[in-house]
Amino acid sequence: MSEHELPGPGSLCWKLLGQRRMLLVTGRALVLEAALPAGGAALARHSTYRTRPLRRLELTLESLQRLTYGDPETRAREFARIRRVHRHINGTDDQGRPYDGLDDASRTWIAMTLFDAMVSMERLGGRPLSAADEAQLYAEWRPIVVSFGIESSAVPQDLTEYHSYYASMLDEALEDNGEVRHLLGAVYASVHAPPWLAWIPAPLWKVLRAVAAAVMGSVLRADLPDAYRRRLRLTARRRDRALSWLVHRTARWSLATQPVRRRFLPPAAAALAGRSVQPRTARKRGPVPRQRPASRAERVGSFFDDVLDQTGDGFVTREDLQAMVRSVCWPLELEDRAEQRVYDAFDVWWAELSALDVNGDGRISRAEFTDGTLPGPDGTPQALQAGLAQAMGAVFDAADSDHNGHLDQAEYRRIFGAKMHPADADRGFGEIDSDGDGRITKDEFLGALGEFFAVRGDAEAAMRLFGRD
């Protein structure tokens, strides 16, 4: 396979990447990604995996499938979209080390953790790839890696080079850090029930979540590479290894006789059936009512936790607002210039929002936000006015794909509700369309989202886009 020829039907990549069993090894891949010094800092400061781990996982897997199973146009759009996202991921970690989302070395390692995940999935499932198959899989995967725009010389040329590279990364480059430790256990502690499971009572969900955390934490300890596990001073106990054996092999055995649509995730199943790759549709069975805290103080605190603090570190920073921009721009697949306008508008809002940063540490704590927002319930603090209007105006302009000055149902769904239950989507549209004429003007949009960010209105659509739901 040439450097630019991407894998197609009949390839090993097509047979492996889209399998549902990949869900069992994505934790291993994410830990290894976070263990890279730059990876840990990027996750801590830019990723929403702490607050929305299931959504983050879903988007990652869907993106990988578009790259692997999509037609040439779909693949090209996805490569471009990922490059645009990574362009805004940069900074320095707590030790002063710079990181950059477009750094070739970091992107190569992330891509190699995904190759390792496919190989590990088969090995842990009791059916390891032969040396020839592993070499073929790498030959298929490498062109995908290079297509991200990574310099070819940064990517191992063949399987032999890959194994040498992988061993050296485990021995010399990876580290123990807070994000790794969080992924090894705490990440499960606050997972919200996904919308399609919102019918489960909260006490039962907490029990199920605790059980899942114990099981997956044990499996992950057993599944980590021995060399890196030793670095972490973790021990894979006998019961960890037994549970890993049971989980992976049961998954393989139970799915082996299932039809393609059950063995593979939806985009992959569609491609294997000869259909085009489309975003997954909603799985919810009915509309999900939301309950808001009663008092304004409770609402402000809840809003800080569930909406503004996108990265889940207890503070609001510029990176949190950038995470909001990614939520907006990801489904729209904007051109570079149009997407940059949204980022620039949110930077203006951040400059004004920073007025709430009383101690001047470059971030807004929960206390600073509530103290600055609660006074004057009938008025909006200056930090939530002009800049917010500019930011939400940029969101409206991005969503208004035909530039006719209003959003119709299709434009609304594209940004706010592609995977929402129809009843939820209709309710959200109706909340913003205040005059009920079947379209949303810019004034209606700014009014509804202004109320939402001033914590005076619920705005179903905004909660779906920016919140944890």
XYZ file of C-alpha atoms in Angstrom:
469
model
C 0.000 0.000 0.000
C 1.396 3.400 -0.961
C 1.877 6.208 1.516
C -1.286 7.971 0.321
C -3.544 5.014 -0.462
C -6.035 4.674 2.368
C -7.502 1.284 3.336
C -10.798 0.248 1.783
C -13.261 -2.660 1.730
C -11.634 -5.990 2.525
C -8.780 -4.401 4.487
C -7.901 -5.485 8.006
C -8.448 -1.918 9.156
C -12.056 -2.106 7.990
C -12.495 -5.429 9.793
C -11.169 -4.149 13.114
C -11.473 -0.422 13.763
C -15.255 -0.166 13.739
C -15.953 -3.142 15.969
C -17.902 -2.462 19.144
C -15.135 -4.275 21.043
C -12.931 -1.249 20.410
C -14.854 0.407 23.246
C -13.046 -1.959 25.629
C -9.550 -0.828 24.597
C -10.083 2.904 24.139
C -9.316 3.353 27.857
C -5.879 1.827 27.335
C -5.277 4.132 24.374
C -6.381 7.232 26.274
C -4.137 6.434 29.260
C -1.144 6.009 26.953
C -2.018 9.274 25.226
C -2.289 11.096 28.569
C 1.038 9.610 29.686
C 2.832 11.653 27.056
C 3.759 14.898 28.854
C 2.139 17.005 26.149
C -0.863 14.697 26.070
C -1.561 14.997 29.772
C -1.420 18.788 29.683
C -3.654 18.988 26.602
C -6.233 16.689 28.188
C -6.220 18.604 31.462
C -6.606 22.047 29.913
C -8.548 21.516 26.715
C -10.508 18.270 26.761
C -14.063 17.761 28.022
C -13.420 14.107 28.852
C -13.819 14.779 32.594
C -17.241 16.387 32.280
C -18.580 14.547 29.236
C -16.586 11.324 28.867
C -19.273 9.406 26.989
C -19.837 12.204 24.492
C -16.072 12.621 24.069
C -15.704 8.893 23.403
C -18.596 8.903 20.968
C -17.200 11.822 18.946
C -13.715 10.298 18.848
C -14.936 6.930 17.579
C -17.274 8.529 15.079
C -14.441 10.685 13.736
C -12.138 7.661 13.382
C -14.816 5.815 11.471
C -15.357 8.732 9.107
C -11.603 8.697 8.420
C -11.538 4.949 7.860
C -14.850 4.122 6.203
C -15.840 7.401 4.569
C -15.696 8.220 0.878
C -12.805 10.446 -0.280
C -14.777 13.657 0.279
C -15.861 12.608 3.793
C -12.310 11.642 4.679
C -10.891 14.913 3.386
C -13.415 16.952 5.389
C -12.663 14.965 8.530
C -8.894 15.344 8.218
C -9.384 19.099 7.759
C -11.773 19.323 10.713
C -9.348 17.524 13.050
C -6.468 19.761 11.965
C -8.595 22.855 12.680
C -9.417 21.594 16.171
C -5.802 20.759 17.017
C -4.598 24.142 15.791
C -6.161 25.718 18.889
C -4.665 23.261 21.377
C -1.400 24.741 22.629
C 0.222 26.189 25.726
C 2.646 25.183 28.468
C 2.194 22.619 31.214
C 2.754 23.138 34.947
C 6.488 22.510 34.478
C 6.810 25.115 31.748
C 7.043 22.585 28.925
C 5.312 23.706 25.713
C 2.710 21.552 23.980
C 1.117 21.984 20.582
C -1.808 20.088 19.083
C -0.097 20.136 15.678
C 3.237 18.797 16.939
C 4.179 15.823 14.747
C 5.743 13.799 17.563
C 2.659 14.073 19.768
C 0.225 13.330 16.945
C 2.261 10.334 15.874
C 2.125 8.853 19.360
C -1.630 9.387 19.597
C -2.101 7.636 16.259
C 0.104 4.758 17.369
C -1.944 4.237 20.539
C -4.925 3.602 18.255
C -2.982 1.053 16.213
C -1.923 -0.556 19.477
C -5.590 -0.620 20.541
C -6.616 -2.618 17.459
C -3.802 -5.123 17.977
C -4.560 -5.368 21.697
C -8.266 -5.890 21.049
C -7.520 -9.043 19.088
C -4.863 -10.293 21.507
C -6.978 -9.711 24.594
C -9.947 -11.298 22.866
C -7.968 -14.517 22.507
C -7.350 -14.295 18.788
C -4.041 -12.440 18.328
C -3.028 -11.248 14.898
C -0.324 -13.218 13.154
C 2.926 -11.417 12.418
C 1.887 -11.118 8.771
C -1.533 -9.702 9.646
C -0.055 -7.216 12.086
C 2.381 -6.039 9.414
C -0.502 -5.696 6.945
C -2.572 -3.749 9.461
C 0.299 -1.359 10.094
C 0.825 -0.889 6.355
C -2.860 0.071 6.128
C -2.814 2.331 9.178
C 0.312 4.304 8.322
C -1.245 6.137 5.327
C -4.054 7.326 7.602
C -1.479 8.712 10.044
C 0.432 10.522 7.312
C -2.831 11.938 5.941
C -3.254 13.966 9.137
C -0.506 16.155 7.701
C 2.217 14.563 9.821
C 5.663 14.581 8.267
C 6.354 11.113 6.869
C 9.763 10.917 8.521
C 8.103 11.240 11.959
C 6.056 8.067 11.437
C 7.708 4.613 11.751
C 8.159 3.221 8.248
C 7.126 -0.367 8.956
C 6.149 -2.734 11.745
C 9.738 -3.359 12.814
C 10.345 0.362 13.272
C 7.006 0.665 15.029
C 7.902 -1.963 17.635
C 11.230 -0.252 18.338
C 9.505 3.143 18.561
C 6.749 1.819 20.828
C 9.211 0.176 23.242
C 11.311 3.336 23.480
C 8.217 5.442 24.210
C 7.188 3.127 27.043
C 10.692 3.065 28.504
C 11.758 6.677 28.056
C 9.021 9.142 27.152
C 5.852 8.308 29.055
C 5.291 9.624 32.559
C 2.979 9.334 35.525
C 0.719 12.368 35.910
C -2.604 13.499 37.299
C -4.548 12.813 34.127
C -3.304 9.232 33.977
C -4.369 8.646 37.573
C -7.752 10.218 36.888
C -8.294 7.952 33.893
C -7.420 4.919 35.958
C -10.401 5.410 38.222
C -11.871 8.795 39.032
C -13.144 9.430 35.516
C -16.076 7.122 36.205
C -17.118 8.867 39.416
C -19.221 11.626 37.825
C -20.356 10.157 34.516
C -23.844 11.424 33.761
C -26.365 9.004 32.326
C -26.422 9.450 28.535
C -29.702 10.823 27.124
C -30.889 7.430 25.901
C -30.574 6.077 29.454
C -32.112 9.088 31.174
C -35.093 6.945 32.207
C -32.909 5.117 34.770
C -33.557 6.448 38.309
C -30.610 8.437 39.672
C -29.939 6.086 42.641
C -29.840 3.082 40.312
C -27.540 4.919 37.890
C -25.105 5.629 40.729
C -24.998 1.931 41.590
C -24.493 0.915 37.951
C -21.817 3.554 37.555
C -19.957 2.321 40.628
C -20.052 -1.269 39.380
C -18.850 -0.229 35.926
C -16.045 1.808 37.510
C -14.842 -1.158 39.543
C -14.971 -3.527 36.581
C -13.364 -1.227 34.018
C -10.716 0.008 36.458
C -9.715 -3.582 37.137
C -9.695 -4.455 33.435
C -7.623 -1.385 32.585
C -4.989 -2.233 35.192
C -4.616 -5.654 33.623
C -4.607 -4.342 30.047
C -1.878 -1.705 30.378
C 1.518 -2.605 28.873
C 3.717 -4.266 31.495
C 6.536 -1.748 31.056
C 4.296 1.242 31.678
C 2.383 -0.420 34.500
C 5.695 -0.964 36.310
C 6.438 2.732 35.915
C 3.159 3.506 37.608
C 3.964 0.962 40.331
C 0.646 -0.690 39.672
C 0.058 -4.375 40.179
C -2.268 -6.362 37.966
C -3.730 -8.737 40.498
C -4.917 -12.211 39.628
C -8.526 -11.089 39.783
C -7.741 -8.138 37.477
C -6.300 -10.472 34.865
C -9.167 -12.920 35.295
C -11.719 -10.145 34.855
C -9.922 -8.838 31.768
C -9.897 -12.357 30.295
C -13.615 -12.735 31.005
C -14.667 -9.314 29.678
C -12.679 -9.393 26.435
C -13.411 -12.992 25.539
C -17.069 -12.779 26.447
C -17.357 -9.720 24.216
C -15.734 -11.562 21.312
C -17.755 -14.736 21.782
C -21.065 -12.930 22.236
C -20.582 -10.715 19.181
C -19.060 -13.329 16.876
C -22.424 -14.710 15.752
C -24.184 -11.360 15.558
C -24.949 -9.607 12.258
C -22.706 -6.800 11.083
C -25.040 -4.102 12.394
C -24.592 -5.459 15.931
C -20.882 -6.286 15.767
C -19.875 -2.898 14.373
C -20.580 0.687 15.349
C -23.173 2.358 13.073
C -20.878 4.244 10.624
C -18.699 1.159 10.112
C -21.742 -1.090 9.739
C -23.162 1.234 7.103
C -19.916 1.212 5.100
C -19.607 -2.582 5.309
C -23.159 -2.828 3.993
C -22.283 -0.582 1.049
C -24.047 2.524 2.360
C -22.583 5.982 2.925
C -21.210 6.904 6.324
C -23.646 9.163 8.159
C -23.679 10.540 11.715
C -25.418 8.282 14.195
C -29.061 9.079 14.789
C -30.642 9.538 18.193
C -31.194 6.466 20.331
C -33.462 8.087 22.897
C -36.919 6.564 23.214
C -38.660 9.666 24.492
C -38.197 13.299 25.508
C -36.198 13.881 28.667
C -37.487 16.580 31.016
C -34.853 18.571 32.874
C -35.148 19.773 36.430
C -33.366 22.941 37.403
C -32.399 23.881 40.992
C -35.027 26.054 42.649
C -33.090 29.057 43.965
C -31.062 31.420 41.839
C -27.945 30.718 43.921
C -28.323 26.997 43.231
C -28.908 27.659 39.556
C -25.821 29.850 39.246
C -23.637 27.224 40.918
C -25.112 24.431 38.821
C -24.621 26.496 35.674
C -20.950 27.025 36.544
C -20.444 23.281 37.091
C -22.474 21.944 34.171
C -21.886 24.551 31.456
C -19.026 26.980 31.996
C -16.473 24.599 33.516
C -16.126 22.539 30.351
C -12.894 20.811 31.409
C -14.079 19.950 34.922
C -11.141 21.396 36.877
C -13.245 23.713 39.047
C -12.327 26.896 37.170
C -13.343 28.742 34.023
C -10.512 29.713 31.687
C -10.096 30.747 28.082
C -9.689 27.048 27.276
C -13.188 26.353 28.625
C -14.649 28.889 26.228
C -12.631 27.373 23.410
C -14.183 24.019 24.273
C -17.568 25.676 23.738
C -16.403 26.833 20.327
C -15.462 23.267 19.435
C -18.972 22.156 20.424
C -20.358 24.756 18.036
C -17.999 24.250 15.131
C -17.595 20.463 15.162
C -20.950 19.613 13.525
C -20.831 22.577 11.146
C -17.504 21.749 9.441
C -16.818 25.419 8.756
C -14.086 26.816 6.567
C -10.988 28.029 8.385
C -11.882 31.722 8.217
C -15.468 31.214 9.374
C -14.367 29.032 12.274
C -11.695 31.529 13.318
C -14.358 34.256 13.546
C -16.155 32.193 16.199
C -12.936 31.682 18.174
C -12.148 35.406 17.954
C -15.619 36.346 19.208
C -15.307 34.038 22.210
C -11.899 35.561 22.957
C -13.593 38.972 23.130
C -16.092 37.532 25.580
C -13.300 35.996 27.649
C -11.574 39.381 27.854
C -14.734 40.818 29.423
C -15.539 37.750 31.515
C -12.072 38.032 33.051
C -13.401 40.968 35.065
C -14.812 38.331 37.435
C -11.267 37.066 38.110
C -10.856 38.989 41.351
C -7.513 37.518 42.436
C -5.955 37.887 38.985
C -4.769 34.301 38.604
C -6.045 34.037 35.026
C -9.031 31.859 35.863
C -12.465 32.277 37.412
C -13.350 30.158 40.414
C -16.864 29.044 41.275
C -16.950 31.541 44.154
C -15.775 34.401 41.934
C -18.425 33.572 39.368
C -21.280 33.311 41.840
C -20.219 36.460 43.715
C -20.076 38.389 40.453
C -23.281 36.994 39.008
C -25.767 36.783 41.884
C -26.128 40.511 42.675
C -28.909 42.203 40.774
C -31.096 39.340 39.503
C -32.854 41.730 37.143
C -29.656 42.909 35.543
C -26.789 41.164 33.846
C -23.205 41.909 34.926
C -21.174 43.716 32.322
C -18.975 40.614 31.984
C -22.016 38.747 30.656
C -23.260 41.393 28.226
C -21.375 42.879 25.285
C -18.818 40.142 24.824
C -21.477 37.474 25.272
C -23.628 39.110 22.590
C -20.673 39.095 20.199
C -19.891 35.455 20.956
C -23.486 34.293 20.513
C -23.800 36.437 17.393
C -20.852 34.565 15.924
C -22.560 31.270 16.798
C -25.702 32.439 14.992
C -23.744 33.523 11.906
C -21.952 30.167 11.805
C -25.231 28.265 12.006
C -26.942 30.463 9.396
C -25.479 28.511 6.502
C -27.482 30.273 3.765
C -26.858 33.735 5.306
C -30.527 34.763 5.083
C -30.659 36.201 8.599
C -32.616 33.448 10.324
C -32.320 29.790 11.294
C -34.787 27.278 9.946
C -35.392 23.852 11.465
C -32.642 22.217 9.386
C -30.016 24.785 10.401
C -31.110 24.553 14.017
C -30.864 20.767 14.027
C -27.460 20.850 12.395
C -25.905 22.735 15.273
C -28.135 21.978 18.254
C -29.922 18.721 17.737
C -28.685 16.285 15.100
C -28.961 13.451 17.631
C -31.760 14.764 19.830
C -35.129 13.146 20.138
C -37.597 15.037 17.865
C -39.679 16.134 20.865
C -36.597 17.640 22.534
C -35.549 19.311 19.290
C -39.005 20.808 18.734
C -39.150 22.028 22.321
C -35.739 23.682 22.058
C -36.604 25.343 18.759
C -39.883 26.627 20.188
C -38.166 28.124 23.230
C -35.988 30.289 21.001
C -38.628 31.026 18.329
C -40.498 33.398 20.628
C -43.036 34.620 18.050
C -43.768 31.116 16.750
C -43.279 31.946 13.068
C -41.196 28.814 12.415
C -37.857 30.544 12.172
C -35.330 31.960 14.602
C -34.107 35.513 14.038
C -30.836 36.793 15.345
C -32.602 38.886 17.995
C -34.526 35.837 19.223
C -31.332 33.807 19.277
C -29.350 36.425 21.189
C -32.211 36.943 23.604
C -32.607 33.256 24.462
C -28.892 32.501 24.757
C -28.281 35.744 26.619
C -30.858 34.663 29.200
C -29.216 31.247 29.340
C -25.709 32.542 30.004
C -27.033 35.103 32.488
C -28.595 32.118 34.317
C -32.112 33.487 33.962
C -33.387 31.127 31.268
C -33.070 27.425 30.549
C -32.752 27.358 26.718
C -33.054 23.643 26.038
C -30.968 23.979 22.884
C -28.082 25.714 24.638
C -27.996 23.112 27.400
C -27.813 20.344 24.811
C -24.969 22.067 23.007
C -22.881 23.356 25.886
C -23.948 21.340 28.936
C -23.233 17.840 30.148
C -26.543 16.370 28.929
